[in-house]
Amino acid sequence: MKEFYPLLMNSPLLASIEERDIPSLLSCLGATEVSVPRDGFAMMAGDEPDHIGIVLEGRLQVIREDDSGSRALLSLLSPGDFYGETLACAGVVQSPVSVVAGQPSRVLKLGFRRILSTCPNSCAFHSALVGNMVAVIARKNLMLQSRMEILDKKTIRERLLLYLTNQKKQRGEKFAVPFDRSELAEYLAVDRSALSREMGRMRDEGVIRFHKNQFEVVDGVKQVFKN
Amino acid sequence: MKEFYPLLMNSPLLASIEERDIPSLLSCLGATEVSVPRDGFAMMAGDEPDHIGIVLEGRLQVIREDDSGSRALLSLLSPGDFYGETLACAGVVQSPVSVVAGQPSRVLKLGFRRILSTCPNSCAFHSALVGNMVAVIARKNLMLQSRMEILDKKTIRERLLLYLTNQKKQRGEKFAVPFDRSELAEYLAVDRSALSREMGRMRDEGVIRFHKNQFEVVDGVKQVFKN
DNA sequence: CAAAGTATGTTGCTTGTGCAACGAAAGAAG
DNA sequence: CTTCTTTCGTTGCACAAGCAACATACTTTG
């Protein structure tokens, strides 16, 4: 009973899969445990993404290098997070990103080829894994779409209000946003101080109410969606 | 031999599946052909997305209704296009969008339940379909990510240059963009005239060269990516 | 060839917002 | 309580870009 099984159980990739099935699932997939030294690469830009990596230990960064050599940080991976699923599923032959370890890490690599092809045993948890993987990608897709609708708006007010009304639908009249101001500004792709300024205006106009990260949309519709 | 088989063959959903396998695949999936009258709904917001729809004939619109009732057009569907794959795969229980027919249409509905579950026959093309569907979603994912990186930029120049350098990587030094000016402006989420203005400046400064939709990035890196 | 329609470029005006710098408030730590 | 750190709000300034209106191609059609 490997020590990282609890970690895997909590991963959305392996949701609804019994712990006792994990060993056979892993062997069925030809999973290999890999140690990545600090600054080592779990996946290199240019290589074919042929596996899904699940972080067991440490911390890794997904980065994209511009032609100029400057690195853009795309995301941070902690234990339980994974990478490569989108690229592998898309059939990309040259990865546009690299995955490097910010500190010594361990990664569980699942060969992609053996994930989609039905295994000879036609194990039930295998097809469950595929379903989970698809769900993960599809949900990421929806999150991207949601943010894109926001970034399509041109003014801070429109972006914030669209974000807040979406939250309102999901969480009810009065809700807490999972961001502090800086993170919210980054999510909306606007300047923090400009966001603060606009929030003040909107509160003065009675469009929204907020305290800390508690928000309430008083009258969002009439104020913005004129078209 | 149904008349719409050639259409299905060309769909990325059914890539690499033989035409002779299509009938058994469709029956295996419990596919049903549905007629949608003008202004009729192929899928309604609020309902559970339980199928993937492939447009056989006509034209449909994917729309999102705001609380205020104003409709936002998200995409247009022509024969060969399909909808619902992301929502179904994500396990969304209430569709946030509706699919309505702009003109009398016919749609082939594939029940989602039977797509992921391995069929009793364990037919090879069935798993090929799953692979195709996953690839479709994953690629859409990459496209969204790509555009999002662009919309994260704050100036027109940055957005355009990021877009052009991405194109350059894919298509080589001198390339044609698949947009006219208006479409390009919309993709970059900027004003058309402002884009035109900025393009003029960039040409004067020797950063880019272009004629019609033929573009060339002369010196993009030093001009923009200072950080 | 002429006329109509479409795509692209130009320009003045206005404003939203990025940017920087500072101040206030709220915790966290000693 | 004091001090340090972090978060959040405020403000002056400059300018990028939205908007509208018009001019100039370029294309299509009759």
mmCIF file of N, CA, C and O (backbone and C1' of nucleotides) in Angstrom, chain C residues 2-19:
data_model
loop_
_atom_site.group_PDB
_atom_site.id
_atom_site.type_symbol
_atom_site.label_atom_id
_atom_site.label_comp_id
_atom_site.label_asym_id
_atom_site.label_seq_id
_atom_site.Cartn_x
_atom_site.Cartn_y
_atom_site.Cartn_z
ATOM 1 P P DA C 2 -17.543 54.752 -67.377
ATOM 2 O "O5'" DA C 2 -18.808 54.541 -66.446
ATOM 3 C "C5'" DA C 2 -20.073 54.303 -67.053
ATOM 4 C "C4'" DA C 2 -21.060 53.819 -66.001
ATOM 5 C "C3'" DA C 2 -21.042 54.622 -64.698
ATOM 6 O "O3'" DA C 2 -22.380 54.857 -64.272
ATOM 7 C "C1'" DA C 2 -20.606 52.340 -64.232
ATOM 8 P P DA C 3 -22.631 55.821 -63.033
ATOM 9 O "O5'" DA C 3 -23.214 54.800 -61.967
ATOM 10 C "C5'" DA C 3 -24.003 53.694 -62.417
ATOM 11 C "C4'" DA C 3 -24.250 52.755 -61.258
ATOM 12 C "C3'" DA C 3 -24.295 53.451 -59.897
ATOM 13 O "O3'" DA C 3 -25.345 52.903 -59.120
ATOM 14 C "C1'" DA C 3 -22.626 51.785 -59.870
ATOM 15 P P DA C 4 -25.767 53.603 -57.769
ATOM 16 O "O5'" DA C 4 -25.811 52.363 -56.773
ATOM 17 C "C5'" DA C 4 -26.088 51.059 -57.291
ATOM 18 C "C4'" DA C 4 -25.410 50.024 -56.433
ATOM 19 C "C3'" DA C 4 -25.415 50.351 -54.937
ATOM 20 O "O3'" DA C 4 -25.951 49.248 -54.223
ATOM 21 C "C1'" DA C 4 -23.220 49.785 -55.638
ATOM 22 P P DG C 5 -26.157 49.314 -52.677
ATOM 23 O "O5'" DG C 5 -24.981 48.365 -52.156
ATOM 24 C "C5'" DG C 5 -24.722 47.128 -52.829
ATOM 25 C "C4'" DG C 5 -23.430 46.529 -52.312
ATOM 26 C "C3'" DG C 5 -23.254 46.662 -50.790
ATOM 27 O "O3'" DG C 5 -22.867 45.397 -50.266
ATOM 28 C "C1'" DG C 5 -21.339 47.501 -51.908
ATOM 29 P P DT C 6 -22.806 45.206 -48.706
ATOM 30 O "O5'" DT C 6 -21.248 44.976 -48.464
ATOM 31 C "C5'" DT C 6 -20.540 44.064 -49.307
ATOM 32 C "C4'" DT C 6 -19.054 44.265 -49.133
ATOM 33 C "C3'" DT C 6 -18.583 44.334 -47.672
ATOM 34 O "O3'" DT C 6 -17.614 43.334 -47.446
ATOM 35 C "C1'" DT C 6 -17.645 46.090 -48.949
ATOM 36 P P DA C 7 -16.997 43.136 -45.977
ATOM 37 O "O5'" DA C 7 -15.548 43.767 -46.149
ATOM 38 C "C5'" DA C 7 -14.701 43.288 -47.180
ATOM 39 C "C4'" DA C 7 -13.438 44.124 -47.221
ATOM 40 C "C3'" DA C 7 -12.739 44.274 -45.867
ATOM 41 O "O3'" DA C 7 -11.344 44.040 -46.040
ATOM 42 C "C1'" DA C 7 -13.169 46.410 -46.805
ATOM 43 P P DT C 8 -10.428 43.968 -44.757
ATOM 44 O "O5'" DT C 8 -9.733 45.398 -44.756
ATOM 45 C "C5'" DT C 8 -8.994 45.822 -45.891
ATOM 46 C "C4'" DT C 8 -8.641 47.283 -45.762
ATOM 47 C "C3'" DT C 8 -7.950 47.687 -44.454
ATOM 48 O "O3'" DT C 8 -6.638 48.111 -44.748
ATOM 49 C "C1'" DT C 8 -9.612 49.258 -45.093
ATOM 50 P P DG C 9 -5.679 48.583 -43.543
ATOM 51 O "O5'" DG C 9 -5.777 50.168 -43.670
ATOM 52 C "C5'" DG C 9 -5.477 50.790 -44.920
ATOM 53 C "C4'" DG C 9 -5.740 52.296 -44.843
ATOM 54 C "C3'" DG C 9 -5.057 53.024 -43.688
ATOM 55 O "O3'" DG C 9 -4.447 54.209 -44.181
ATOM 56 C "C1'" DG C 9 -7.368 53.480 -43.668
ATOM 57 P P DT C 10 -3.558 55.108 -43.261
ATOM 58 O "O5'" DT C 10 -4.543 56.274 -42.808
ATOM 59 C "C5'" DT C 10 -5.255 57.003 -43.789
ATOM 60 C "C4'" DT C 10 -6.029 58.143 -43.153
ATOM 61 C "C3'" DT C 10 -5.357 58.785 -41.936
ATOM 62 O "O3'" DT C 10 -5.284 60.176 -42.150
ATOM 63 C "C1'" DT C 10 -7.609 58.232 -41.433
ATOM 64 P P DT C 11 -4.406 61.127 -41.153
ATOM 65 O "O5'" DT C 11 -5.475 62.137 -40.576
ATOM 66 C "C5'" DT C 11 -6.845 61.969 -40.885
ATOM 67 C "C4'" DT C 11 -7.715 62.585 -39.814
ATOM 68 C "C3'" DT C 11 -6.979 63.114 -38.573
ATOM 69 O "O3'" DT C 11 -7.604 64.311 -38.157
ATOM 70 C "C1'" DT C 11 -8.583 61.554 -37.912
ATOM 71 P P DG C 12 -6.792 65.357 -37.256
ATOM 72 O "O5'" DG C 12 -7.916 65.809 -36.223
ATOM 73 C "C5'" DG C 12 -9.169 66.271 -36.720
ATOM 74 C "C4'" DG C 12 -10.228 66.185 -35.641
ATOM 75 C "C3'" DG C 12 -9.813 66.760 -34.274
ATOM 76 O "O3'" DG C 12 -10.891 67.535 -33.742
ATOM 77 C "C1'" DG C 12 -10.459 64.482 -34.033
ATOM 78 P P DC C 13 -10.709 68.322 -32.362
ATOM 79 O "O5'" DC C 13 -11.562 67.399 -31.393
ATOM 80 C "C5'" DC C 13 -12.839 66.919 -31.810
ATOM 81 C "C4'" DC C 13 -13.341 65.893 -30.811
ATOM 82 C "C3'" DC C 13 -13.054 66.252 -29.350
ATOM 83 O "O3'" DC C 13 -14.278 66.325 -28.639
ATOM 84 C "C1'" DC C 13 -12.446 63.999 -29.827
ATOM 85 P P DT C 14 -14.258 66.860 -27.141
ATOM 86 O "O5'" DT C 14 -14.390 65.509 -26.322
ATOM 87 C "C5'" DT C 14 -15.328 64.516 -26.761
ATOM 88 C "C4'" DT C 14 -15.102 63.237 -25.978
ATOM 89 C "C3'" DT C 14 -14.871 63.432 -24.478
ATOM 90 O "O3'" DT C 14 -15.803 62.642 -23.776
ATOM 91 C "C1'" DT C 14 -13.194 62.034 -25.410
ATOM 92 P P DT C 15 -15.941 62.791 -22.203
ATOM 93 O "O5'" DT C 15 -15.439 61.367 -21.721
ATOM 94 C "C5'" DT C 15 -15.770 60.215 -22.485
ATOM 95 C "C4'" DT C 15 -14.901 59.035 -22.042
ATOM 96 C "C3'" DT C 15 -14.575 59.006 -20.553
ATOM 97 O "O3'" DT C 15 -14.544 57.674 -20.136
ATOM 98 C "C1'" DT C 15 -12.596 58.950 -21.737
ATOM 99 P P DG C 16 -15.434 57.203 -18.912
ATOM 100 O "O5'" DG C 16 -14.981 55.683 -18.774
ATOM 101 C "C5'" DG C 16 -14.853 54.910 -19.949
ATOM 102 C "C4'" DG C 16 -13.519 54.161 -19.980
ATOM 103 C "C3'" DG C 16 -13.148 53.485 -18.663
ATOM 104 O "O3'" DG C 16 -12.665 52.193 -18.951
ATOM 105 C "C1'" DG C 16 -11.397 54.945 -19.336
ATOM 106 P P DT C 17 -12.440 51.174 -17.804
ATOM 107 O "O5'" DT C 17 -10.864 51.208 -17.621
ATOM 108 C "C5'" DT C 17 -10.051 50.989 -18.755
ATOM 109 C "C4'" DT C 17 -8.603 51.313 -18.441
ATOM 110 C "C3'" DT C 17 -8.105 50.794 -17.082
ATOM 111 O "O3'" DT C 17 -6.815 50.290 -17.250
ATOM 112 C "C1'" DT C 17 -7.590 53.033 -17.293
ATOM 113 P P DG C 18 -6.382 48.906 -16.590
ATOM 114 O "O5'" DG C 18 -4.790 48.959 -16.820
ATOM 115 C "C5'" DG C 18 -4.296 49.191 -18.108
ATOM 116 C "C4'" DG C 18 -3.064 50.086 -18.039
ATOM 117 C "C3'" DG C 18 -2.038 49.672 -16.986
ATOM 118 O "O3'" DG C 18 -0.738 49.716 -17.554
ATOM 119 C "C1'" DG C 18 -2.680 51.932 -16.647
ATOM 120 P P DC C 19 0.458 48.985 -16.819
ATOM 121 O "O5'" DC C 19 1.102 50.187 -15.988
ATOM 122 C "C5'" DC C 19 1.385 51.419 -16.647
ATOM 123 C "C4'" DC C 19 1.812 52.474 -15.647
ATOM 124 C "C3'" DC C 19 2.568 51.946 -14.419
ATOM 125 O "O3'" DC C 19 3.855 52.526 -14.385
ATOM 126 C "C1'" DC C 19 0.927 53.555 -13.820
#
